[in-house]
Coordinates of N, CA and C in Angstrom, one line a residue:
X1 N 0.8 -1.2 0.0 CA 0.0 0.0 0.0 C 0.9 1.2 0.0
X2 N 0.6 2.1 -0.9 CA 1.5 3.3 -1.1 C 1.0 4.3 0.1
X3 N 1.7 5.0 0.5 CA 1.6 6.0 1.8 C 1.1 7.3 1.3
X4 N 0.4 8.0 1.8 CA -0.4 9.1 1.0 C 0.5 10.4 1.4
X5 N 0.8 10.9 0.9 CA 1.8 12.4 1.3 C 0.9 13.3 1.6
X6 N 1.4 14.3 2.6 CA 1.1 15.0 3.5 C 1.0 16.3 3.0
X7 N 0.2 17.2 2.5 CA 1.1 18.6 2.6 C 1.6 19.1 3.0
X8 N 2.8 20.2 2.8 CA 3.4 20.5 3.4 C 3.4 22.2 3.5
X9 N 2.1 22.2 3.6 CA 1.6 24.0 3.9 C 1.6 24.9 2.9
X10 N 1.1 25.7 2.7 CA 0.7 26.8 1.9 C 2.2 26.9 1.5
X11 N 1.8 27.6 0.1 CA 3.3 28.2 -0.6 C 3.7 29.4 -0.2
X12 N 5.1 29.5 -0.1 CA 6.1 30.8 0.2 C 5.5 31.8 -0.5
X13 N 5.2 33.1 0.5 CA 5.2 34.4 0.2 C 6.4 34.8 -1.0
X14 N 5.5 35.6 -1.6 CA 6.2 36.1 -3.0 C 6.9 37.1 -2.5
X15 N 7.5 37.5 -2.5 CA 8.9 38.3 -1.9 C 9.9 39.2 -2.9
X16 N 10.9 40.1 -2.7 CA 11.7 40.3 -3.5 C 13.0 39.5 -3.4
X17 N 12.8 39.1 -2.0 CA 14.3 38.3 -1.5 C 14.0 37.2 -1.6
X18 N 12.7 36.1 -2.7 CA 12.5 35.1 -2.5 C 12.8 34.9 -4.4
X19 N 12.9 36.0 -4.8 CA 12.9 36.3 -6.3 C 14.6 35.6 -6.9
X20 N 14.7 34.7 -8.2 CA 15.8 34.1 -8.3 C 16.1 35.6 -9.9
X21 N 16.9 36.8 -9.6 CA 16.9 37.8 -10.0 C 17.5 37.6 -11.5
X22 N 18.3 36.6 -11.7 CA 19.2 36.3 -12.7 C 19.4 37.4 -13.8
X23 N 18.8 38.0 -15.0 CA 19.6 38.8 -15.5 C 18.1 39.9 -15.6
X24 N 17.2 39.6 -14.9 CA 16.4 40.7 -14.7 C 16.4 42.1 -13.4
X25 N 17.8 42.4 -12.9 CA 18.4 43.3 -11.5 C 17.7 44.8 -12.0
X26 N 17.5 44.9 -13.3 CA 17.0 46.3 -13.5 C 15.3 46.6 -13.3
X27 N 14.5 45.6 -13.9 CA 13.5 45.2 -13.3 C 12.7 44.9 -11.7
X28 N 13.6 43.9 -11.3 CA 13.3 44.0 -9.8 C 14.1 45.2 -9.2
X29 N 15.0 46.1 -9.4 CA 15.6 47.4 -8.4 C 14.4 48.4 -9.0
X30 N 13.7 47.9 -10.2 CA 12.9 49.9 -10.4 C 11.5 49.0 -9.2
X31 N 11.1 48.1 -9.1 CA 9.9 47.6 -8.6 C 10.4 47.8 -7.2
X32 N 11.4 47.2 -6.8 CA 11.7 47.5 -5.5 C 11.2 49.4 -4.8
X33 N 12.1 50.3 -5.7 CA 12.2 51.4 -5.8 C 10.2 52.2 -5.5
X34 N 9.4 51.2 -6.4 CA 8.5 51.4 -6.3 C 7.5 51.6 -5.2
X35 N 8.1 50.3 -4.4 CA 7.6 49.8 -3.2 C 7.9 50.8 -2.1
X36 N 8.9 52.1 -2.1 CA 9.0 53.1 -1.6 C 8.6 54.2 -2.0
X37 N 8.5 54.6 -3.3 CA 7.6 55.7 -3.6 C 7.1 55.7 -5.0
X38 N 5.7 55.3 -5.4 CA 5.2 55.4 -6.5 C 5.8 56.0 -7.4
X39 N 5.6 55.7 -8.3 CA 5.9 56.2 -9.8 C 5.3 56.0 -10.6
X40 N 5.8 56.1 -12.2 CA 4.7 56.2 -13.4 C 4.4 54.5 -13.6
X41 N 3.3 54.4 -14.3 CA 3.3 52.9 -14.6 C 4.2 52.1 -15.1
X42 N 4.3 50.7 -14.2 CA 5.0 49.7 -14.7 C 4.8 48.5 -15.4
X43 N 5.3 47.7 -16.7 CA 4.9 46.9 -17.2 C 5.7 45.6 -17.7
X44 N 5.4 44.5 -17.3 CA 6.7 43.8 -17.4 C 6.3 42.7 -18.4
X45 N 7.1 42.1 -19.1 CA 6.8 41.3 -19.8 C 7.7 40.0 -20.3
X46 N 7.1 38.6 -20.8 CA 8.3 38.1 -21.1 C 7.4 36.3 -21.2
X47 N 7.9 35.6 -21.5 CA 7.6 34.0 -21.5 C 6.9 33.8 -20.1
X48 N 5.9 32.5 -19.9 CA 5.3 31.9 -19.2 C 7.0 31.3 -18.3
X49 N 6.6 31.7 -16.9 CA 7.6 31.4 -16.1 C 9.2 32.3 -16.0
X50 N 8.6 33.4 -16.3 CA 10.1 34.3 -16.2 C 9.8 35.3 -15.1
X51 N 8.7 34.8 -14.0 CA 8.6 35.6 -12.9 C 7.7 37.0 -12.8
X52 N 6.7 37.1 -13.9 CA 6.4 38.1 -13.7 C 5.0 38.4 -12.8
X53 N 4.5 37.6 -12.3 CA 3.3 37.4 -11.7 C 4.0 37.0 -10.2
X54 N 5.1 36.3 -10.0 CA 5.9 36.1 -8.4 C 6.2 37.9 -8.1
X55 N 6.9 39.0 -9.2 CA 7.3 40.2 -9.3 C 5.9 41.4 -8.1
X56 N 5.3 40.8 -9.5 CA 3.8 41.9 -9.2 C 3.7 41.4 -7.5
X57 N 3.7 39.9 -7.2 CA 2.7 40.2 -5.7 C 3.7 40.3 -5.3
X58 N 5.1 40.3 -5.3 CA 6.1 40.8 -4.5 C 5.8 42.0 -4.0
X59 N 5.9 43.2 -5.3 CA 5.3 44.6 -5.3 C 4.2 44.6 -4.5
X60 N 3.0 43.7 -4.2 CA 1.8 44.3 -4.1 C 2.5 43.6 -2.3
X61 N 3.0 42.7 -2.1 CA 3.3 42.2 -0.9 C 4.0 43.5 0.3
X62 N 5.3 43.7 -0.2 CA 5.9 44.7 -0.3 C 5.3 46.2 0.2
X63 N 3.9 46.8 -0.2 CA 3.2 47.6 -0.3 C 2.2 47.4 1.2
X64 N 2.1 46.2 1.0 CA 1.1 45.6 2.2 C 1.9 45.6 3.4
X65 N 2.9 45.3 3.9 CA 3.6 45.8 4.9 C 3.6 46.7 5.4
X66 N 3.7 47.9 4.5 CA 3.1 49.4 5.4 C 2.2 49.9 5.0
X67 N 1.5 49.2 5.1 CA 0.0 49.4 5.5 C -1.0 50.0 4.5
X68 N -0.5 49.5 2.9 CA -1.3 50.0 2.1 C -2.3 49.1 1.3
X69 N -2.9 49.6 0.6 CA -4.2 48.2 0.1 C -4.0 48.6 -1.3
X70 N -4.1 47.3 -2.0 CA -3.8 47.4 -3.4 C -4.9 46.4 -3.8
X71 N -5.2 46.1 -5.6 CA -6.4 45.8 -6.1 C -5.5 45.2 -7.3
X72 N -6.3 43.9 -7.6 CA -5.6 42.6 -8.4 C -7.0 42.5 -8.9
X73 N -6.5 42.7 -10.5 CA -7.0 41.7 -12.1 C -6.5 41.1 -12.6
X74 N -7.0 39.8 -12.9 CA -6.6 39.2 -14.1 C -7.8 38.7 -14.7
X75 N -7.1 37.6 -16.0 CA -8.6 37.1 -15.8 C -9.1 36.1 -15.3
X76 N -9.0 35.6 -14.0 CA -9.3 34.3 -13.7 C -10.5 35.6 -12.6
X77 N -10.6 37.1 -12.7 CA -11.1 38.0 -11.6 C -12.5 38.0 -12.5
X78 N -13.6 37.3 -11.2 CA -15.3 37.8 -12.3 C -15.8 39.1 -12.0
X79 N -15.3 39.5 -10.8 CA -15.4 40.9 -10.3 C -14.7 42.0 -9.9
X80 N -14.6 42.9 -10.8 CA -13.7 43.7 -10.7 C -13.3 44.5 -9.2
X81 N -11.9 44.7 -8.9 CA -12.3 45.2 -7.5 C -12.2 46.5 -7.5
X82 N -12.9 47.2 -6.1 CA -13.2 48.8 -6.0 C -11.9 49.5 -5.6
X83 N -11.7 50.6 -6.9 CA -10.5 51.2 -6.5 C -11.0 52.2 -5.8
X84 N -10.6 52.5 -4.4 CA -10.9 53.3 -3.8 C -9.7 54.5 -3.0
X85 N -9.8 55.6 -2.3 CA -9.3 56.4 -1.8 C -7.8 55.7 -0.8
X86 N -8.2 54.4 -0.3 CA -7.4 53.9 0.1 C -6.3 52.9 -0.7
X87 N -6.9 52.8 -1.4 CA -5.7 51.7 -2.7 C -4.5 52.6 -3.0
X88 N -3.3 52.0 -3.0 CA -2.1 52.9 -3.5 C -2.0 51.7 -4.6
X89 N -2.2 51.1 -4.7 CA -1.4 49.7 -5.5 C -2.5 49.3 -6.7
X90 N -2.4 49.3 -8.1 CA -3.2 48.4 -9.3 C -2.9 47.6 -9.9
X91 N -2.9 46.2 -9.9 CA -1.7 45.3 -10.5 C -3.1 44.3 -11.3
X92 N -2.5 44.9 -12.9 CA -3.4 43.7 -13.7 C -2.2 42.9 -14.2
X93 N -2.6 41.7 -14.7 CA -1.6 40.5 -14.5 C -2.4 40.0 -15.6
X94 N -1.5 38.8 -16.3 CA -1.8 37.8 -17.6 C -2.5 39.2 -18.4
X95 N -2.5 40.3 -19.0 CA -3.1 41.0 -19.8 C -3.6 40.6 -21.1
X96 N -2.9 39.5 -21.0 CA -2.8 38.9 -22.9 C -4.1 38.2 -22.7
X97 N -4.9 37.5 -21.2 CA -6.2 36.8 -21.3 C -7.0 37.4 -21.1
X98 N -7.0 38.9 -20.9 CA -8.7 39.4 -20.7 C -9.7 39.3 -21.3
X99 N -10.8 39.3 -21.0 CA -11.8 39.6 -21.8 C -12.0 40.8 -22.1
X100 N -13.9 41.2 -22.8 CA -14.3 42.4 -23.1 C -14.2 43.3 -21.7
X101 N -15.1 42.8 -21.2 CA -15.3 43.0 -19.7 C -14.6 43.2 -18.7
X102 N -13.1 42.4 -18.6 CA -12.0 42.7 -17.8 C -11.7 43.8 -18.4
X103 N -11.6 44.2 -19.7 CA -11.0 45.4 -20.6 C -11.0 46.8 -19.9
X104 N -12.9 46.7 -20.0 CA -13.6 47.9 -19.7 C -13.2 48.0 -18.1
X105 N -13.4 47.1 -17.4 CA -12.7 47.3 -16.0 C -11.1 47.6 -15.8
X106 N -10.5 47.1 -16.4 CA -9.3 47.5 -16.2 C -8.9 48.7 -16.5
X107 N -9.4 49.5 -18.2 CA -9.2 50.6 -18.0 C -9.7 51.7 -16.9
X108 N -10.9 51.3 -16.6 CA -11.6 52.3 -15.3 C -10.8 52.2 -14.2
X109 N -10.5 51.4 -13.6 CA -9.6 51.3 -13.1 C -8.1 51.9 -12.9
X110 N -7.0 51.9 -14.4 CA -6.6 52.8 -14.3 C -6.5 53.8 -14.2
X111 N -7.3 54.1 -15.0 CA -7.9 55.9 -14.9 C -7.7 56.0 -13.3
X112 N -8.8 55.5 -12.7 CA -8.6 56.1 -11.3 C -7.8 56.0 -10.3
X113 N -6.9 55.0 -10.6 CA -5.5 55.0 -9.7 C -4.6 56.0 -10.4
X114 N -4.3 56.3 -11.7 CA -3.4 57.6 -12.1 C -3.9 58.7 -11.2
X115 N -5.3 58.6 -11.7 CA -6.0 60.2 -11.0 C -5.8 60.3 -10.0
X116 N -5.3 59.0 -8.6 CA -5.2 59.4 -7.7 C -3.9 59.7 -7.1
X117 N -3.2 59.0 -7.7 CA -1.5 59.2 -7.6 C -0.8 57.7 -7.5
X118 N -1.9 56.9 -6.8 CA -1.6 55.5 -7.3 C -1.0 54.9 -8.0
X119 N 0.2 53.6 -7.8 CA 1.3 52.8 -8.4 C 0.3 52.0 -9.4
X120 N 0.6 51.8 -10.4 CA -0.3 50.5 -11.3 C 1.2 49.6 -11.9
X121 N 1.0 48.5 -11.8 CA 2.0 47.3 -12.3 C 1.2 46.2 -12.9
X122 N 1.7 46.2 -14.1 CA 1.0 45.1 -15.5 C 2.0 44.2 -15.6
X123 N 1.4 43.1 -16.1 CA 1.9 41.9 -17.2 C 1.8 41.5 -18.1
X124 N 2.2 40.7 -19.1 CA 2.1 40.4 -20.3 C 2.7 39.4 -20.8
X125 N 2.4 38.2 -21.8 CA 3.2 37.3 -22.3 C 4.0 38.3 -23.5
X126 N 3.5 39.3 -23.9 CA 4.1 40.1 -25.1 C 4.2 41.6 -24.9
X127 N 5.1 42.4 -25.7 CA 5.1 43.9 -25.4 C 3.9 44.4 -25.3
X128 N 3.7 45.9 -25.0 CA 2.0 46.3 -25.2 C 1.5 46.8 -26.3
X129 N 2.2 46.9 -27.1 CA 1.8 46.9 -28.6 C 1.3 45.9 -29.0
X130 N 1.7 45.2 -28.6 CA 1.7 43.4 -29.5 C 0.0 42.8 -28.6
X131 N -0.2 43.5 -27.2 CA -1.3 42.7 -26.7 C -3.0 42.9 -27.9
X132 N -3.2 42.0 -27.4 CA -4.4 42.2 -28.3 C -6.1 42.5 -27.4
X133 N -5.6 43.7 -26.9 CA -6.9 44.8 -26.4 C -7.2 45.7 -26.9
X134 N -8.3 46.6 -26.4 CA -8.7 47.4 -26.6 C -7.7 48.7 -26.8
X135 N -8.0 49.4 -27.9 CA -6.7 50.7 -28.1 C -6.4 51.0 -26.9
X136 N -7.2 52.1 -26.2 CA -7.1 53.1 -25.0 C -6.6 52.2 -23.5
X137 N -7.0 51.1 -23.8 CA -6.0 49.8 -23.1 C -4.6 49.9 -22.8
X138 N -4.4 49.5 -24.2 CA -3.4 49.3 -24.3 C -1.9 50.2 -24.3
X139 N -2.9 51.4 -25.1 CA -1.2 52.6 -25.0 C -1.4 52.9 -23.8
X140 N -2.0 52.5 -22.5 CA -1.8 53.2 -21.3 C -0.8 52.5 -20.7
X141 N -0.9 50.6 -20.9 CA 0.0 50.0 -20.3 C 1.0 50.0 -21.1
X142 N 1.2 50.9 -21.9 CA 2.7 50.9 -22.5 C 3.1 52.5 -22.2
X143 N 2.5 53.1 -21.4 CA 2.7 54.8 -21.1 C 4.2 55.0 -20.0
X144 N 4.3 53.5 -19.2 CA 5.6 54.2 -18.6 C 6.4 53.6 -18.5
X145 N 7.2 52.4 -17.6 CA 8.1 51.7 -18.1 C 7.9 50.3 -18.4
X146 N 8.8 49.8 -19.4 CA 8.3 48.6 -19.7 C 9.7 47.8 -19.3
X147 N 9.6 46.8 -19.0 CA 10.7 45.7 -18.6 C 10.7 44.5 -19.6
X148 N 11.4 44.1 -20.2 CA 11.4 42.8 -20.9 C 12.2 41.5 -19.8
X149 N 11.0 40.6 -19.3 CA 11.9 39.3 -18.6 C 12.5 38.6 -19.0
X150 N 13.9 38.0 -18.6 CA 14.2 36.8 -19.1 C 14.4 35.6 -18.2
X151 N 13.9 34.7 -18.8 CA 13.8 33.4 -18.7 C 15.0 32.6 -17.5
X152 N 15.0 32.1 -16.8 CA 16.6 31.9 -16.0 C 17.5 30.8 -16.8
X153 N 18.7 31.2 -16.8 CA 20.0 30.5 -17.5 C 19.7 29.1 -16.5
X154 N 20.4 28.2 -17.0 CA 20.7 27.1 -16.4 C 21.3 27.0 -14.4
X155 N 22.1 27.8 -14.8 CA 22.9 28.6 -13.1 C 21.6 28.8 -12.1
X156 N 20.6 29.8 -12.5 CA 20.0 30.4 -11.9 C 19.0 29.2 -12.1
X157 N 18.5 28.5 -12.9 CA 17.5 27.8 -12.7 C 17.6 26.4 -11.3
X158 N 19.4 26.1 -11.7 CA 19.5 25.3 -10.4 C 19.4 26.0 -8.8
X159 N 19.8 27.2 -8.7 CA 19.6 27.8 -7.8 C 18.3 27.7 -7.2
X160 N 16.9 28.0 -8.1 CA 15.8 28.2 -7.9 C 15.7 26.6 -7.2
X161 N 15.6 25.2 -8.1 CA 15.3 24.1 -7.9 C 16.0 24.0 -6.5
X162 N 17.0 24.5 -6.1 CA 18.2 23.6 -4.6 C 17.3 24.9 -3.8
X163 N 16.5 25.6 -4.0 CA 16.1 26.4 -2.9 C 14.9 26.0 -2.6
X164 N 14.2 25.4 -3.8 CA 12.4 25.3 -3.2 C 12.7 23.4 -2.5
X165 N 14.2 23.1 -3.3 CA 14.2 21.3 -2.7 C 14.3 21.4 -1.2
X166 N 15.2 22.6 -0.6 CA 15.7 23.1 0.7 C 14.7 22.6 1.4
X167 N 13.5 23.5 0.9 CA 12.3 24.1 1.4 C 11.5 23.0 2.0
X168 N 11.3 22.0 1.1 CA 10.8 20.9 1.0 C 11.4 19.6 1.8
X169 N 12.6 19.7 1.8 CA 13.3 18.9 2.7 C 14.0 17.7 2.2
X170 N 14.1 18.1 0.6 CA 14.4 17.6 -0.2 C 16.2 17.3 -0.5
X171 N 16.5 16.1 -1.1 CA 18.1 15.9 -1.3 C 18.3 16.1 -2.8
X172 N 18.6 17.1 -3.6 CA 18.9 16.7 -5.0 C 19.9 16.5 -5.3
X173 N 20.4 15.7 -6.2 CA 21.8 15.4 -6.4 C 21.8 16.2 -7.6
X174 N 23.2 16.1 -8.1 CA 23.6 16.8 -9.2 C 23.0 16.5 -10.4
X175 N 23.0 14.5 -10.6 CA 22.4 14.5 -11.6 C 21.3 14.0 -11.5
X176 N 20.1 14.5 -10.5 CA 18.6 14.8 -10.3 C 19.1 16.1 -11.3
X177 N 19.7 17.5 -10.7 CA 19.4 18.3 -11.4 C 19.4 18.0 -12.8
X178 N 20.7 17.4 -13.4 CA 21.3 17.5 -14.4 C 20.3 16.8 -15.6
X179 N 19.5 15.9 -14.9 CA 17.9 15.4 -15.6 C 16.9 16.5 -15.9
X180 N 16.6 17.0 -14.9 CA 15.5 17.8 -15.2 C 15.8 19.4 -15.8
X181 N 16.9 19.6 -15.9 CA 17.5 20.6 -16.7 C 17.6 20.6 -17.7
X182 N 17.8 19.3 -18.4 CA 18.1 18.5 -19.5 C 17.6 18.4 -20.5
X183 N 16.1 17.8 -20.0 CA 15.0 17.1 -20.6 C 13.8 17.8 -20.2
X184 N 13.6 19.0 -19.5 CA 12.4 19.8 -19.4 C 12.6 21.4 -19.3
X185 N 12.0 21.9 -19.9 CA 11.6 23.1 -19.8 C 12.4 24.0 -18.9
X186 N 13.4 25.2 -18.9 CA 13.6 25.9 -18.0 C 12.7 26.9 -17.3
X187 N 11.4 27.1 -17.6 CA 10.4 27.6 -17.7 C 10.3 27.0 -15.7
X188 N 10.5 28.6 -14.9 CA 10.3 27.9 -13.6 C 8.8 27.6 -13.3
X189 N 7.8 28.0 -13.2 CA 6.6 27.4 -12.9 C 6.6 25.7 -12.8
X190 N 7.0 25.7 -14.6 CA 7.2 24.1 -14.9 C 7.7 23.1 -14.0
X191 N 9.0 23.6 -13.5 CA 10.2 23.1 -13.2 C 9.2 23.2 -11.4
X192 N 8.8 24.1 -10.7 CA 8.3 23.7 -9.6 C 7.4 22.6 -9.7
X193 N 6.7 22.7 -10.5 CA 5.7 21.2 -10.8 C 6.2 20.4 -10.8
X194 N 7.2 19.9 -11.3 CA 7.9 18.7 -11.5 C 8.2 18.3 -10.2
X195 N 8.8 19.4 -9.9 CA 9.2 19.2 -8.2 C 8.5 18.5 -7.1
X196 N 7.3 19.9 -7.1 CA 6.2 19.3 -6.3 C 5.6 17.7 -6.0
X197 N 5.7 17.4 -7.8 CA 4.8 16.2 -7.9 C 6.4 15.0 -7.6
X198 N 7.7 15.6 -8.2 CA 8.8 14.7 -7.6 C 8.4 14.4 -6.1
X199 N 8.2 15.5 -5.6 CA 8.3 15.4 -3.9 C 6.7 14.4 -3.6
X200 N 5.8 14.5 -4.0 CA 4.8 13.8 -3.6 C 5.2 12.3 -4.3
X201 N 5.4 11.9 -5.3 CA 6.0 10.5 -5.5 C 6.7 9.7 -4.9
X202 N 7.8 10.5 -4.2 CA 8.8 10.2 -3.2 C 8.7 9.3 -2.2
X203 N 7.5 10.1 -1.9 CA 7.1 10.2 -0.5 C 5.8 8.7 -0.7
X204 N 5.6 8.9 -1.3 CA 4.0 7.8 -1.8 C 5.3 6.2 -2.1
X205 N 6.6 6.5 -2.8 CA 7.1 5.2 -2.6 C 7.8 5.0 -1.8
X206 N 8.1 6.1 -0.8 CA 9.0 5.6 0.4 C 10.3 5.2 -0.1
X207 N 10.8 6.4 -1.2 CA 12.3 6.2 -1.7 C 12.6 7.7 -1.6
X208 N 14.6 8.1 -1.5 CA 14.5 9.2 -2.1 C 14.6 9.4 -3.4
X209 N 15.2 10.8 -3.8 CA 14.7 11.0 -4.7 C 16.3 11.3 -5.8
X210 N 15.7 9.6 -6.9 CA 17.2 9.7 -8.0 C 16.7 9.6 -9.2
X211 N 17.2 9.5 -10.1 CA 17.1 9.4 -11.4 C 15.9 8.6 -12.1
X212 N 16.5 6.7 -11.4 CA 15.3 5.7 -11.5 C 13.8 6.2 -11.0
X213 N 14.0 7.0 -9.8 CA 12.9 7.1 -9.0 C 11.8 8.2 -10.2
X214 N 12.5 9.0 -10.8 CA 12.4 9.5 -11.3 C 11.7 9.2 -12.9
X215 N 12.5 8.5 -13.5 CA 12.2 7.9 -14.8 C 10.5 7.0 -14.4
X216 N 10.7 5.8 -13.4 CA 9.5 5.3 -12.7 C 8.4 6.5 -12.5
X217 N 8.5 7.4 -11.9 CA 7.6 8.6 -12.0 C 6.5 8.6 -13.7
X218 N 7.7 9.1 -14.6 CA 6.6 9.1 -15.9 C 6.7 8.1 -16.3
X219 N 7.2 7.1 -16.0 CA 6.3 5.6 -16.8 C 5.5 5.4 -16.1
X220 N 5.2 5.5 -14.8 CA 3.8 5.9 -14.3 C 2.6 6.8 -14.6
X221 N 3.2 7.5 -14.8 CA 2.4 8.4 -15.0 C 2.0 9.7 -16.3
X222 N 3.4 9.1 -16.8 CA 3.6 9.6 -17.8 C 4.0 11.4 -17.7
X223 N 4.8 12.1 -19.0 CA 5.2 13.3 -18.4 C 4.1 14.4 -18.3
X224 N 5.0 15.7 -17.7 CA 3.9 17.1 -17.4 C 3.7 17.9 -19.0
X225 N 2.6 17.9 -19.5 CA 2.4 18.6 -20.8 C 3.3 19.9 -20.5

């Protein structure tokens, strides 16, 4: 009988010091920068898994500490939230999935966090030219700075993996990394999934965690799309 794994608690706060920075330091120093005194809009952009949604709640985390309230769209949001007198913070996120509806809210929205003096921080799989919204949308999220993400090198990707394995209580050997670096995606989101579900496998066969253990994983189960 396989042993059922346990969780192991809610995921790590998004942070700036939890952020693996690699060749994005100009992007996280203007956001940081932010998180002390508003500025003009920020907008970041780049591949699935180059940190830009860990960035934003960092920012909006960051902001929450002293004691400010901030307001999150994307589109997984059915209801737009109230910007109000007390929001310093507007962070729309995945921009490339809105709908009509998030549209029209998002720009109301901006409007009235500019008007108020309010921070706003975007995302994007693509520049904001390239997104496919509404005009008056769109040139706003491209009105102040834009960041282009990159992806983490190999270096930084092991760094990420030996920190969340830390976390977990995990042993990776070199060539655990040297597999999954290999043969999947540097794309970190991905690469935490793998993890994750490594760490729940583990644990369900009551082995640690090597290569075989590994390989047996997707012939079980076959790989993560």
């Amino acid at each position: 009988m396989r042993q059922i794994p346990l969780s192991i608690g809610p995921e790590p706060l998004a942070t700036f010091d939890s952020f693996i920075t690699g060749a994005n330091a100009a992007a996280v120093s203007h956001l940081r920068a932010l998180a002390l005194a508003p500025g003009a809009p920020v907008y970041l952009w780049g591949p699935s898994g180059s940190g830009k949604t860990h960035l934003l709640r960092a920012l909006s985390a960051a902001l929450r500490q002293r004691g400010a309230h901030a307001g999150w769209l994307d589109a997984t949001t059915a209801t737009a939230p109230r910007f109000d007198e007390s929001s310093s913070l507007l962070v729309i996120d995945a921009c490339e999935a809105l709908d009509e509806a998030q549209q029209r809210a998002a720009f109301a929205l901006f409007v009235a966090a500019v008007g108020q003096g309010a921070q706003v921080a975007a995302a994007g799989n693509v520049p904001p030219v390239d997104l496919p919204l509404r005009e008056d949308l769109r040139t706003r999220l491209g009105w102040g700075h834009v960041f282009a993400l990159q992806p983490l090198g190999e270096s930084d990707a092991r760094t990420a993996l030996r920190r969340e394995a830390d976390r977990r209580g995990i042993f990776l050997s070199d060539e655990v990394m040297g597999y999954l670096l290999t043969r999947f995606s540097r794309d970190l989101r991905h690469l935490m999934a793998l993890l994750e579900r490594l760490d729940e496998f583990a644990l369900s066969e009551q082995r640690g965690v090597t290569v075989p253990l590994l390989r047996k994983m997707f012939e079980d189960g076959g790989a993560l799309s």
